[in-house]
Coordinates of C-alpha atoms (C1' of nucleotides) in Angstrom, one line a residue:
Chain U
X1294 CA 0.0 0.0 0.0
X1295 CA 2.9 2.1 0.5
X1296 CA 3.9 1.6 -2.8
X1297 CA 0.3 3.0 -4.5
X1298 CA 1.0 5.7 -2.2
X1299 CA 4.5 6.8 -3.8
X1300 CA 3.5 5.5 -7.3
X1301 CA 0.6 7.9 -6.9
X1302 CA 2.1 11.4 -8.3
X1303 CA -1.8 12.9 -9.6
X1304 CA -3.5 15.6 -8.4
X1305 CA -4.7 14.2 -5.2
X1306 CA -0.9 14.5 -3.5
X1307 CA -0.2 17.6 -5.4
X1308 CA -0.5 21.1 -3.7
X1309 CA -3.1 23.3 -4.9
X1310 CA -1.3 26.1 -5.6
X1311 CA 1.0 23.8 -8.1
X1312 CA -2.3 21.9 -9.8
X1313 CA -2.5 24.0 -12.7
X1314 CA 0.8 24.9 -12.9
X1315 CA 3.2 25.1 -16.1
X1316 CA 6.3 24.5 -14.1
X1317 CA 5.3 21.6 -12.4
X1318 CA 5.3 19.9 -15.8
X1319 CA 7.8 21.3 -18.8
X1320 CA 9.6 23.3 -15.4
X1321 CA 12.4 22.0 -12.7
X1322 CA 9.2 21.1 -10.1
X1323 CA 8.1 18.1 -12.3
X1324 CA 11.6 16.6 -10.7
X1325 CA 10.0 16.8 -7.2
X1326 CA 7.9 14.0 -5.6
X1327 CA 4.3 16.0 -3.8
X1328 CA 6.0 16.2 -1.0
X1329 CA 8.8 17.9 -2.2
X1330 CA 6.3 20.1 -3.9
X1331 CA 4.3 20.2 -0.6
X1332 CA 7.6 21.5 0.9
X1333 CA 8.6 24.3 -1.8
X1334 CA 4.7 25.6 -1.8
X1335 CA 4.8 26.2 1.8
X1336 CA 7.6 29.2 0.5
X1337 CA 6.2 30.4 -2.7
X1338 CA 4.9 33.6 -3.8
X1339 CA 3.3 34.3 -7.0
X1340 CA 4.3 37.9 -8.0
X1341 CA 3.8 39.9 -10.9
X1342 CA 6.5 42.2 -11.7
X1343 CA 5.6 45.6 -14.4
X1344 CA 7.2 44.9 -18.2
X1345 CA 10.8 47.5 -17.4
X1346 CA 10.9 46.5 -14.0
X1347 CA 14.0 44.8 -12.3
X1348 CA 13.8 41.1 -11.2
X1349 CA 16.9 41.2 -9.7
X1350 CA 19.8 43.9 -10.1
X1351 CA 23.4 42.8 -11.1
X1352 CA 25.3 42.0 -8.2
X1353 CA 22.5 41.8 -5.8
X1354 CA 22.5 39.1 -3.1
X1355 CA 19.7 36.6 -4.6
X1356 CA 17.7 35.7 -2.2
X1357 CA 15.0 34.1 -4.0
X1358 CA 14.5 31.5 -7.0
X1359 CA 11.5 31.6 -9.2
X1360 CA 9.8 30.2 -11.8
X1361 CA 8.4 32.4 -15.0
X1362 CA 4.5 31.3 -15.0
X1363 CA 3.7 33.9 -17.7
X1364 CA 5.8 36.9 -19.2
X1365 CA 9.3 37.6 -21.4
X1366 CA 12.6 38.2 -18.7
X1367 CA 15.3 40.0 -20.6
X1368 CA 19.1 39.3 -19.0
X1369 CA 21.1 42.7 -19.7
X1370 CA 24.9 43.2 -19.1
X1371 CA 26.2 46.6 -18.8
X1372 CA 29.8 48.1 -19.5
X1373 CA 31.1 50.3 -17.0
X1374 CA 30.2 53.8 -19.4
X1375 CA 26.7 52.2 -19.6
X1376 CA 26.9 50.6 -22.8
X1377 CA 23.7 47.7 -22.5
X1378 CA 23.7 44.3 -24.2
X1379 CA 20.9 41.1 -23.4
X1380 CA 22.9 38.7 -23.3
X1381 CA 19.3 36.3 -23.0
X1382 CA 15.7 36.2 -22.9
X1383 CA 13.6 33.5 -20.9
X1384 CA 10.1 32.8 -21.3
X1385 CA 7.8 30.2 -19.3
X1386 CA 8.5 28.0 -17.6
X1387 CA 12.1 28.7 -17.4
X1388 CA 14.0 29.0 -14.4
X1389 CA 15.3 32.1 -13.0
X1390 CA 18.2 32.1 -10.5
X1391 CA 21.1 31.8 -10.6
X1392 CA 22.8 28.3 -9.2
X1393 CA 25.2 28.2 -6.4
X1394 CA 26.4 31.4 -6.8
X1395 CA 25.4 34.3 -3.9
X1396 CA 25.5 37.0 -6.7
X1397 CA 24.4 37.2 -10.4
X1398 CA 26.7 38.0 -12.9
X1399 CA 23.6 40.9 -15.0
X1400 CA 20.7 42.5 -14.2
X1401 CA 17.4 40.7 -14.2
X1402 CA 14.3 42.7 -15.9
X1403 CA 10.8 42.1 -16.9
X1404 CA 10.7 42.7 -20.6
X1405 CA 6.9 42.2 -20.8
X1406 CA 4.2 42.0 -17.7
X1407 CA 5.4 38.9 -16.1
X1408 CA 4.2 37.0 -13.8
X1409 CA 6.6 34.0 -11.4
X1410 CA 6.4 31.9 -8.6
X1411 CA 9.6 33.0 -6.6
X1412 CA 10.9 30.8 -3.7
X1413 CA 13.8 30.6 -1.0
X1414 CA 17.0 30.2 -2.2
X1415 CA 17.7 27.8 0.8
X1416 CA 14.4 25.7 0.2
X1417 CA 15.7 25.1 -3.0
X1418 CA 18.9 24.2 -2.8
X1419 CA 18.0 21.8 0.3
X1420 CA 15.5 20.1 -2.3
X1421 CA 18.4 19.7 -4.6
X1422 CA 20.4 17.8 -2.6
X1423 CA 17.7 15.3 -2.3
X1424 CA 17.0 15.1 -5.3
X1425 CA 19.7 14.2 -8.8
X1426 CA 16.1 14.5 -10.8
X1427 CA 16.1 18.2 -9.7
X1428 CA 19.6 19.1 -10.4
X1429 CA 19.8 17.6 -13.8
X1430 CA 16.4 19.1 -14.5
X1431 CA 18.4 23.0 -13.6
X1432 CA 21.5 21.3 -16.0
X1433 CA 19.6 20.6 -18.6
X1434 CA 18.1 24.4 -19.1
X1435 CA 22.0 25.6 -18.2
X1436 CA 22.5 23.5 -21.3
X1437 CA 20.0 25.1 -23.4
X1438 CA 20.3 28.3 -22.0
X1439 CA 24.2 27.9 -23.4
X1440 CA 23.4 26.9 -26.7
X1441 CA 21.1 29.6 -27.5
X1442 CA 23.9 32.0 -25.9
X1443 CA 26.2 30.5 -28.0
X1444 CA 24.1 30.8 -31.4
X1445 CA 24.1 34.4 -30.8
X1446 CA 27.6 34.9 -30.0
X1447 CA 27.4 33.8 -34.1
X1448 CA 25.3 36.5 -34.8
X1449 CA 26.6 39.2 -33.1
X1450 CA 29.7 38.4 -34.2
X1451 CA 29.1 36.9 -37.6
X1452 CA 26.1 38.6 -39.1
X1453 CA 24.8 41.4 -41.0
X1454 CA 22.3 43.7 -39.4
X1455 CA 19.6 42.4 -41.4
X1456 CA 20.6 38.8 -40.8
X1457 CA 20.3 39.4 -37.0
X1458 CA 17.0 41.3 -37.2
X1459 CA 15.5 38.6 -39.2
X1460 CA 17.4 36.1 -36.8
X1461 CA 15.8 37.5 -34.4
X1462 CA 12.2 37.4 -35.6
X1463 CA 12.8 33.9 -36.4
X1464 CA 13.7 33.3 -32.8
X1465 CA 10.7 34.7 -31.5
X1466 CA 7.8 33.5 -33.9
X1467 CA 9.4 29.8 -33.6
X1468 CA 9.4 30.2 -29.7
X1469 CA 5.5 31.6 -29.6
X1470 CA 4.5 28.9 -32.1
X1471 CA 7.0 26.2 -31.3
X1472 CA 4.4 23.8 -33.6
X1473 CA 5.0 26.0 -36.4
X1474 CA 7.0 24.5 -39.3
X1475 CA 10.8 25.4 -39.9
X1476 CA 10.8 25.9 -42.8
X1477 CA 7.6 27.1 -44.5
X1478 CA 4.0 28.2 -42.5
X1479 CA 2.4 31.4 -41.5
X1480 CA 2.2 32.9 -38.0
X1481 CA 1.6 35.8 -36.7
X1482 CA 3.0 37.1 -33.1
X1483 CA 3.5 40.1 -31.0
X1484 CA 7.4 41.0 -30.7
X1485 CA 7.8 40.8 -26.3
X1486 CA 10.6 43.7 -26.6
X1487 CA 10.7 46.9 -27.8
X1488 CA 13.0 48.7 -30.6
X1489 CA 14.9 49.4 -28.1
X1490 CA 15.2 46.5 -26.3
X1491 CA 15.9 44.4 -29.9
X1492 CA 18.3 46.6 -30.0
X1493 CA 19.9 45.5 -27.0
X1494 CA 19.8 42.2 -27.7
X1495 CA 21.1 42.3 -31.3
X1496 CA 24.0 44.7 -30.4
X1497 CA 22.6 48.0 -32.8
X1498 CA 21.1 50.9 -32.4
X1499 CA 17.2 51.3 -32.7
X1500 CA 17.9 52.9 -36.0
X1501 CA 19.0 50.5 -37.3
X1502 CA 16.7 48.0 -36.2
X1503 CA 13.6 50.5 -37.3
X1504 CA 15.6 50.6 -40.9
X1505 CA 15.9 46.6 -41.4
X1506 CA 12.2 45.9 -39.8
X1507 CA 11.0 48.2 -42.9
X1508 CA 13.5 46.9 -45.6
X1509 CA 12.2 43.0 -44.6
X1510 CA 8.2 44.9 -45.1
X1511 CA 9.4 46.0 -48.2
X1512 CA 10.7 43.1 -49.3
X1513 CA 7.1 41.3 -48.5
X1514 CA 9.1 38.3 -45.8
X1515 CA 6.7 40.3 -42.9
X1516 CA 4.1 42.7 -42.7
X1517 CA 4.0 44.8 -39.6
X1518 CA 0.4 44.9 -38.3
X1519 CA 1.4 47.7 -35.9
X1520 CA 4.8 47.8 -34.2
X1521 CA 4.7 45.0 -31.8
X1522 CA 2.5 42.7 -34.2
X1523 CA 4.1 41.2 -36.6
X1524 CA 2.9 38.6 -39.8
X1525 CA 5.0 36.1 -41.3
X1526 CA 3.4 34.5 -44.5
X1527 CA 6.5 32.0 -45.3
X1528 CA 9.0 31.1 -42.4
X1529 CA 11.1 30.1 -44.8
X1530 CA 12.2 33.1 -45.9
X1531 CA 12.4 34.4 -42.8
X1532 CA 14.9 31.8 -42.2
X1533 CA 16.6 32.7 -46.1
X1534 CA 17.3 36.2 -44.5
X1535 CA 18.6 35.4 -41.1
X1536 CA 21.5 33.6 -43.0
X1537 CA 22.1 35.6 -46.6
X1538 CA 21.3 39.0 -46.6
X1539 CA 24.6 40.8 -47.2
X1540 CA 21.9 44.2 -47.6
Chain S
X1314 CA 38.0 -3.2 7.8
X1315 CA 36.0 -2.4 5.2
X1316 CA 34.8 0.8 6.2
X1317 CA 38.7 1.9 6.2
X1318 CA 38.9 0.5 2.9
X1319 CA 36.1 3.1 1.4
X1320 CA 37.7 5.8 3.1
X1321 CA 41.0 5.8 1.6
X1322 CA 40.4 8.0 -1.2
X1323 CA 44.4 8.0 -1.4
X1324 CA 46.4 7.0 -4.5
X1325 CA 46.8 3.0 -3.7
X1326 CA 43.1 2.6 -5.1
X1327 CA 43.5 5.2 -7.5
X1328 CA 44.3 3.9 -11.0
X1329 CA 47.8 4.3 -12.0
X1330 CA 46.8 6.2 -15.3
X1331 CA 44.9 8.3 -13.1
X1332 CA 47.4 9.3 -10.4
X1333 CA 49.1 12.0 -11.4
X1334 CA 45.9 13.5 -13.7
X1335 CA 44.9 17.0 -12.8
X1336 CA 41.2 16.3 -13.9
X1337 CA 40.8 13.8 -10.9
X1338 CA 41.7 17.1 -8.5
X1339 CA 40.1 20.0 -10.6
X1340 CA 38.0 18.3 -13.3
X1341 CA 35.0 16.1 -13.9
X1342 CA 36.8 13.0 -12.1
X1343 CA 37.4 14.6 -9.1
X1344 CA 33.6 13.7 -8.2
X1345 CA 34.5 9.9 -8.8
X1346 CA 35.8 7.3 -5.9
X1347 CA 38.5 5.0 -6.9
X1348 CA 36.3 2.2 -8.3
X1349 CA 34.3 4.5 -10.5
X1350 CA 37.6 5.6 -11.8
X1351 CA 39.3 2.6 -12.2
X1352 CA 35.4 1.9 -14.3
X1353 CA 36.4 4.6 -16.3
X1354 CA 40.6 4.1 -17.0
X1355 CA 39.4 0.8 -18.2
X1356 CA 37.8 2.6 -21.1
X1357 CA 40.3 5.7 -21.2
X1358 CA 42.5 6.6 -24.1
X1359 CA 45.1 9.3 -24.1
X1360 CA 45.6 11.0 -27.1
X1361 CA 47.5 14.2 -29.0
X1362 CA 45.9 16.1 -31.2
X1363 CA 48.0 18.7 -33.0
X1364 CA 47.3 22.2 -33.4
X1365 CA 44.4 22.9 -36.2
X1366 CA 43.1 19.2 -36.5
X1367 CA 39.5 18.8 -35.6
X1368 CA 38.3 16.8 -32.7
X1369 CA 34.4 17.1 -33.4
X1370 CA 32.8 17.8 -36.1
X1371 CA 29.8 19.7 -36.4
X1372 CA 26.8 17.0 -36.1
X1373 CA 28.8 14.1 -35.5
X1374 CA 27.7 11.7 -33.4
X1375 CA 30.2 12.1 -30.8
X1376 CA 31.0 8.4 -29.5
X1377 CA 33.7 9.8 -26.9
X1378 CA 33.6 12.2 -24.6
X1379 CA 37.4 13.8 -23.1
X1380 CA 39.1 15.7 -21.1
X1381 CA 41.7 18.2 -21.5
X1382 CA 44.7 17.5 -19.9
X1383 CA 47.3 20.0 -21.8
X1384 CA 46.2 22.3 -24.5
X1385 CA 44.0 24.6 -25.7
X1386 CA 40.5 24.0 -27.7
X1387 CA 38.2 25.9 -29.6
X1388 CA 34.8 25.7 -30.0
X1389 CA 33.7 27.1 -33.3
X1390 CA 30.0 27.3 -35.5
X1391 CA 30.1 28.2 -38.8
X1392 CA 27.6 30.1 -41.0
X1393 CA 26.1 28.6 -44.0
X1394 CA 28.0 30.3 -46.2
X1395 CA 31.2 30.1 -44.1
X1396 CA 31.5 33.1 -42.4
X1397 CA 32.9 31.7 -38.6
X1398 CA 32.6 32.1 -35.2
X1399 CA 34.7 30.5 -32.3
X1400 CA 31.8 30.2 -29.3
X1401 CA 34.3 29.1 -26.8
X1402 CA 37.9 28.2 -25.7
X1403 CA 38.3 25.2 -23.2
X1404 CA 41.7 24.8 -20.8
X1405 CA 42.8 21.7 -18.7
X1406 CA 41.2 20.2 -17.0
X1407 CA 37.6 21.2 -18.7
X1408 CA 35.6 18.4 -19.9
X1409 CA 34.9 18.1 -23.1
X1410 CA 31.4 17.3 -25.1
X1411 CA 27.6 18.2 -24.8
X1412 CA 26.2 16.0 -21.9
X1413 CA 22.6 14.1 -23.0
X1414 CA 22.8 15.1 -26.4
X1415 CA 23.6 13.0 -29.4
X1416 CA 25.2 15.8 -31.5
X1417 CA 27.8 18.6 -31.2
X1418 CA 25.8 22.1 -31.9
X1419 CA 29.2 23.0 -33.2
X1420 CA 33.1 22.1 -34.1
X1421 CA 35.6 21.4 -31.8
X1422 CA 39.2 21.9 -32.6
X1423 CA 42.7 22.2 -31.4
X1424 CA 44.0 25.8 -31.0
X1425 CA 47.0 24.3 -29.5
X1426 CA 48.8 20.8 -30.0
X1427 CA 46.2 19.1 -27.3
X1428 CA 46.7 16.2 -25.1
X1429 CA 43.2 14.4 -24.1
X1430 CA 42.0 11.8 -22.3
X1431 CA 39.2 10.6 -23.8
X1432 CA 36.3 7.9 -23.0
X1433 CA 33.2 6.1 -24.2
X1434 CA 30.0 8.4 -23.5
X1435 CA 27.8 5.2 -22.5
X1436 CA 30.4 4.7 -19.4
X1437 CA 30.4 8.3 -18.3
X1438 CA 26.7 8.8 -18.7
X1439 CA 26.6 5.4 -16.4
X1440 CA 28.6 7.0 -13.7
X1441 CA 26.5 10.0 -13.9
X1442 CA 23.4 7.9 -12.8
X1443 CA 25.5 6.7 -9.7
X1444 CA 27.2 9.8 -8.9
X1445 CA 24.9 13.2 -8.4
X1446 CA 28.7 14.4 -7.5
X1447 CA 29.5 13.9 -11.0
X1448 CA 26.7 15.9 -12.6
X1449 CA 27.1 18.5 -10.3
X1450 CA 30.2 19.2 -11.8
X1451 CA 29.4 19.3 -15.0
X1452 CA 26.6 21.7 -14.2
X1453 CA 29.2 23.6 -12.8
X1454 CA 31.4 23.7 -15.9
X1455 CA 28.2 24.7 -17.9
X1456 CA 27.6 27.4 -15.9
X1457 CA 31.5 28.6 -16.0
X1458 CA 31.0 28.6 -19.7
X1459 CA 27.6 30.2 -20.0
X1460 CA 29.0 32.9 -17.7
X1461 CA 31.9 33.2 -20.1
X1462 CA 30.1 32.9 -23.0
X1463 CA 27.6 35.5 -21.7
X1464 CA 30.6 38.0 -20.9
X1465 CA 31.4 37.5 -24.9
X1466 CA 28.2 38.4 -25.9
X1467 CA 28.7 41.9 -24.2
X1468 CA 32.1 42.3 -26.0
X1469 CA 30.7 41.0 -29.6
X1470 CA 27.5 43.1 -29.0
X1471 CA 28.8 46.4 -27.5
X1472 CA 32.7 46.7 -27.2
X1473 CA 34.8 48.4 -30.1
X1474 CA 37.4 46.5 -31.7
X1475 CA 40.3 48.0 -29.3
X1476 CA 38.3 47.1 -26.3
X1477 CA 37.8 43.7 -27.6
X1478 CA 41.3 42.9 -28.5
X1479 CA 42.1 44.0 -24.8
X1480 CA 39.1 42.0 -23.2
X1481 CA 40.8 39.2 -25.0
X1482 CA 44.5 39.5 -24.1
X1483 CA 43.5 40.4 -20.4
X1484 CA 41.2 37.2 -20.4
X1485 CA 44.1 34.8 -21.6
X1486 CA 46.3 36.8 -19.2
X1487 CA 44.2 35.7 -16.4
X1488 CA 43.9 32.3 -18.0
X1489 CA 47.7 31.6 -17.8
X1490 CA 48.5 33.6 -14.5
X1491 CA 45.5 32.8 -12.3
X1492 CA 48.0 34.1 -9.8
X1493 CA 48.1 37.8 -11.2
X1494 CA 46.6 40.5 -9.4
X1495 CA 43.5 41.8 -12.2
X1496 CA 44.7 45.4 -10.4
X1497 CA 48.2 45.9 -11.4
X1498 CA 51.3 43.4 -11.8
X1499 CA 52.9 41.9 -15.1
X1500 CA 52.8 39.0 -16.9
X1501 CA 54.5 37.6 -19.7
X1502 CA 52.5 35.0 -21.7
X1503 CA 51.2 32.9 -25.4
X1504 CA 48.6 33.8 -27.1
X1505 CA 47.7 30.2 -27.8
X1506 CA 45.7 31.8 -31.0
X1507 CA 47.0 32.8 -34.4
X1508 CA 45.5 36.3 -35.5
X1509 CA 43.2 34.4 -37.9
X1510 CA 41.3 32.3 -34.8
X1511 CA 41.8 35.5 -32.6
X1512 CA 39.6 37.4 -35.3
X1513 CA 37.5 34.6 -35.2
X1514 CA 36.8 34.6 -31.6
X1515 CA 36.2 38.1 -31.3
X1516 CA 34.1 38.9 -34.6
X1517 CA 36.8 41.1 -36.4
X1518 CA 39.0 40.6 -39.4
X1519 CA 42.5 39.8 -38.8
X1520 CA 43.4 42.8 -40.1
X1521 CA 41.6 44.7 -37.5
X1522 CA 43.4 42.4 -34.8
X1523 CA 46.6 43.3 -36.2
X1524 CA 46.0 47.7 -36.2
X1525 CA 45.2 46.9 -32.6
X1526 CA 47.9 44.9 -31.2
X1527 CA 49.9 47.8 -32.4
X1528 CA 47.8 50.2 -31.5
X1529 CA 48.1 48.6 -27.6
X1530 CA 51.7 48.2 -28.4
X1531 CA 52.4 51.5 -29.2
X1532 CA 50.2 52.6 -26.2
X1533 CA 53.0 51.0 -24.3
X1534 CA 49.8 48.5 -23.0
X1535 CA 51.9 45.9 -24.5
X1536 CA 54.7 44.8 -25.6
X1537 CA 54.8 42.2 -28.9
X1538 CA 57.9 39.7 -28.4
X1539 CA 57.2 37.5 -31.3
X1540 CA 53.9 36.9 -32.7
X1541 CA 52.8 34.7 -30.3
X1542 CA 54.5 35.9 -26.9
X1543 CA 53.6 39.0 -24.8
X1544 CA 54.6 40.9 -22.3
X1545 CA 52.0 43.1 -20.0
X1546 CA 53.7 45.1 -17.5
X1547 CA 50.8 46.1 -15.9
X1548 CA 47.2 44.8 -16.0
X1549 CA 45.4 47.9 -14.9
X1550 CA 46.0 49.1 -17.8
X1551 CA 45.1 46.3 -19.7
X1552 CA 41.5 46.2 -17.8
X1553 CA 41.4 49.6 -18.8
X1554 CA 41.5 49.2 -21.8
X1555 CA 39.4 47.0 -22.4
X1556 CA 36.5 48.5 -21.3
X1557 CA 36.9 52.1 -22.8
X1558 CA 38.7 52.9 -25.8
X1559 CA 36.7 54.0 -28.4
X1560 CA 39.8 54.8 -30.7
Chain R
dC748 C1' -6.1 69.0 -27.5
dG749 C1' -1.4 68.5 -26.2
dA750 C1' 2.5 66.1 -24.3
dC751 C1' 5.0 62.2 -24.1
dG752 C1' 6.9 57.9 -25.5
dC753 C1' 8.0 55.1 -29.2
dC754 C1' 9.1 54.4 -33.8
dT755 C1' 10.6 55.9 -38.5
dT756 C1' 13.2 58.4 -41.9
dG757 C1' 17.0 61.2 -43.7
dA758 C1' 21.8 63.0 -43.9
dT759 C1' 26.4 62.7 -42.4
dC760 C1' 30.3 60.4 -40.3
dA761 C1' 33.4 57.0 -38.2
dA762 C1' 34.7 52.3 -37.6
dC763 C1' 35.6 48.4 -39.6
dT764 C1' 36.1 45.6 -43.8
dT765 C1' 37.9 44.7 -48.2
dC766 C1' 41.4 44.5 -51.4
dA767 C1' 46.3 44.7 -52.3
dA768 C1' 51.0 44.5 -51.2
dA769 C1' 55.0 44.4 -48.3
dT770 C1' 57.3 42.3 -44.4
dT771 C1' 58.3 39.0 -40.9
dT772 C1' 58.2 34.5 -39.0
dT773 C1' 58.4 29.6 -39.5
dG774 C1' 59.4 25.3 -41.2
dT775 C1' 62.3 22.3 -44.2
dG776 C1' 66.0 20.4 -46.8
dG777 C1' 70.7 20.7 -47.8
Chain K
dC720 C1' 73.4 26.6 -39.6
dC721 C1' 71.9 28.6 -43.8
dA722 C1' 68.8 29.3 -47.7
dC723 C1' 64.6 29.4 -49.3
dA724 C1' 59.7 28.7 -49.7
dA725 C1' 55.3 28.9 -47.4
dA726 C1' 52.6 30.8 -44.0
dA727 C1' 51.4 34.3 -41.0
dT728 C1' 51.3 39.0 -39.9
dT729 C1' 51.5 43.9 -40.8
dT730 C1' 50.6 48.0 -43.3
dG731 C1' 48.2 51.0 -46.7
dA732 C1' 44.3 52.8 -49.5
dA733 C1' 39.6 52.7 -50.7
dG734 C1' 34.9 51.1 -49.9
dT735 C1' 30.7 49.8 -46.8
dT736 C1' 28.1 49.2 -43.0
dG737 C1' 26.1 50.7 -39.3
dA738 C1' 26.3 54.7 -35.8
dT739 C1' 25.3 59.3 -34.8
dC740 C1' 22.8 63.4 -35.1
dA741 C1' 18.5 65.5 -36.3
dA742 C1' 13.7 65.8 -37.5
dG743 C1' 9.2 64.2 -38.1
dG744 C1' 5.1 60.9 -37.6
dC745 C1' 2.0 58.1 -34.9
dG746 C1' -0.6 56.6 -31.0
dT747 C1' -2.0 56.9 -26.3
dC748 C1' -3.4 58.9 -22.1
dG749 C1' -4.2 62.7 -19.3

DNA sequence: CGACGCCTTGATCAACTTCAAATTTTGTGG
DNA sequence: CCACAAAATTTGAAGTTGATCAAGGCGTCG
């Protein structure tokens, strides 16, 4: 009987406040048992934070983990005169936090509205050490997170501005319609950052980003429905320009 | 008896290809007791690969995974027209390969002539199962590198192509002389890139690399004893430079 | 309506690339 | 150890890309 017991991991055993929760099954809390669960609800608080507001500051003491339920978090980098680069974007349910280390190495921001489910440090880490499932859950997003860092590091260093802005968009419209087909389909999508903030992350000015947004309307691969909205008819050549477009 | 026996972590258990091995202090193995190692130096091969010759391939199914033991690697991705970026450089003792994945997002190669010990990735992914220890550490190299690779981003994104050359030199600097004081001292070091990877790494042409080593040469930032060797007398300056210097 | 924030467009300029040698360094065979 | 060829690096001149500076348009909210 003890064994239906721990074999049982539905709803019954499950917290309430983690039933309908995102996290608990694409997130790091599907490697915890209900208990576990029952253990980390116990310190959570569901917050949301105002799209331009801090999540955490660079060089802050974190004291909290969280969980992005809903919402865009931008990871910005600043040289000393002020210069800004976003060095990452994470959407639901990512992680945010970062790992045995007191201090994080950028500043933390809400790039849209966002809304998380933030939790102790400590309560966390104590979970961890029970549980390998937990840990490799946090490596594998370190993983991904590193191999989308390092795909940019390609295009910032590597590409023309209009391969980066259409980059970019690819980025986005395949992360908002991850079902959507590679290499041809339509979507349409709202862009979670502003000029400025593309900007940021693609290492120009908004100028520039403003100028390549119209050249790729003008040369029919997206129609901008207003400036956040944008239509893709054929991801494919969306894809075509984030690789050859030398204009 | 036996309980003496599993506390002797001490080299008479430890196999003899293993003893004198910096990766079983500072690398992956260090997490392993002597009969997970001995597992694993059944399996082990130590090999040199010489400067330029590949040790992945982009998309290979990478049987092997290694670790450095003397030497310098580069991690590189390539556009599809050949335009190329070097993502990362990995020292002794890192470990070498993309945990759970069955292909390489990217090449590796030697920078330097490389001396590896390499082993099957069915035996290490074994011992990861056992040891938590073990993935911990790898986590922990994945978040060493995302941190690093994070810090490049700012530098492709942001930095001008003096600042970047200096980033670069003060990074190896530290690198070699983990000693130095970042503040002030000197240093005399290899560059264990040729212009051409050094371009590479830091999106420029080599041509741009070259007007700024002598651009930080004539600054008296540093000074050029052959291609390859250089002489910092004092870091400061370095650091300064490599976060402002717009000329 | 007016002000403010955000985005676009235009003109000019600087940084970096490209193309083209010249020069230095390295590796090899005698 | 020297001579010579090949490779790597440096240097120069001209060309491009994207940044900077400067308006102007659009939408939203009081």
């Amino acid at each position: 009987m003890t064994q239906t017991k721990r074999a049982d991991v539905h709803n019954s055993d499950v917290p309430v406040l983690c039933r309908s929760c995102e996290a608990r099954h694409r997130g790091v809390c599907g490697a915890l048992t209900p208990p576990q669960l029952l253990e980390l609800a116990k310190h959570t608080a569901k917050t949301t934070i105002a799209a331009g507001s801090p999540i955490i500051s660079d060089g802050d003491n974190i004291q909290r983990y969280a969980n992005i339920l809903n919402g865009v978090v931008k990871l910005a980098k600043l040289t000393s005169d002020g210069r800004q680069q976003i060095v990452g974007l994470q959407f639901a349910p990512d992680f945010l936090g970062r790992p045995f280390s007191e201090r994080s190495e950028f500043d933390v921001e809400a790039a849209t509205d966002v809304y998380v489910c933030s939790f102790p440090k400590d309560t966390l880490n104590r979970l961890a050490k029970q549980s390998p499932e937990l840990e490799h859950r946090l490596h594998e997003q370190t993983l991904k997170e590193l191999d989308e860092a390092r795909d940019w590091m390609l295009a910032l260093g590597r590409k023309s501005a209009a391969e980066r802005v259409a980059s970019f968009l690819h980025f986005i419209a395949l992360h908002i319609h991850p079902e959507a087909d590679d290499t041809k389909g339509a979507v349409q999508f709202d862009i979670p950052l502003t000029r400025s903030d593309m900007a940021d992350f693609l290492g120009l000015t908004i100028e520039t980003v403003s100028r390549q947004m119209t050249k790729l309307r003008q040369a029919h691969v997206i129609e901008i429905e207003n400036n956040r909205t944008i239509a893709v008819a054929d991801l494919s050549k969306l894809k075509q320009a984030s690789e050859t477009n030398r204009d």
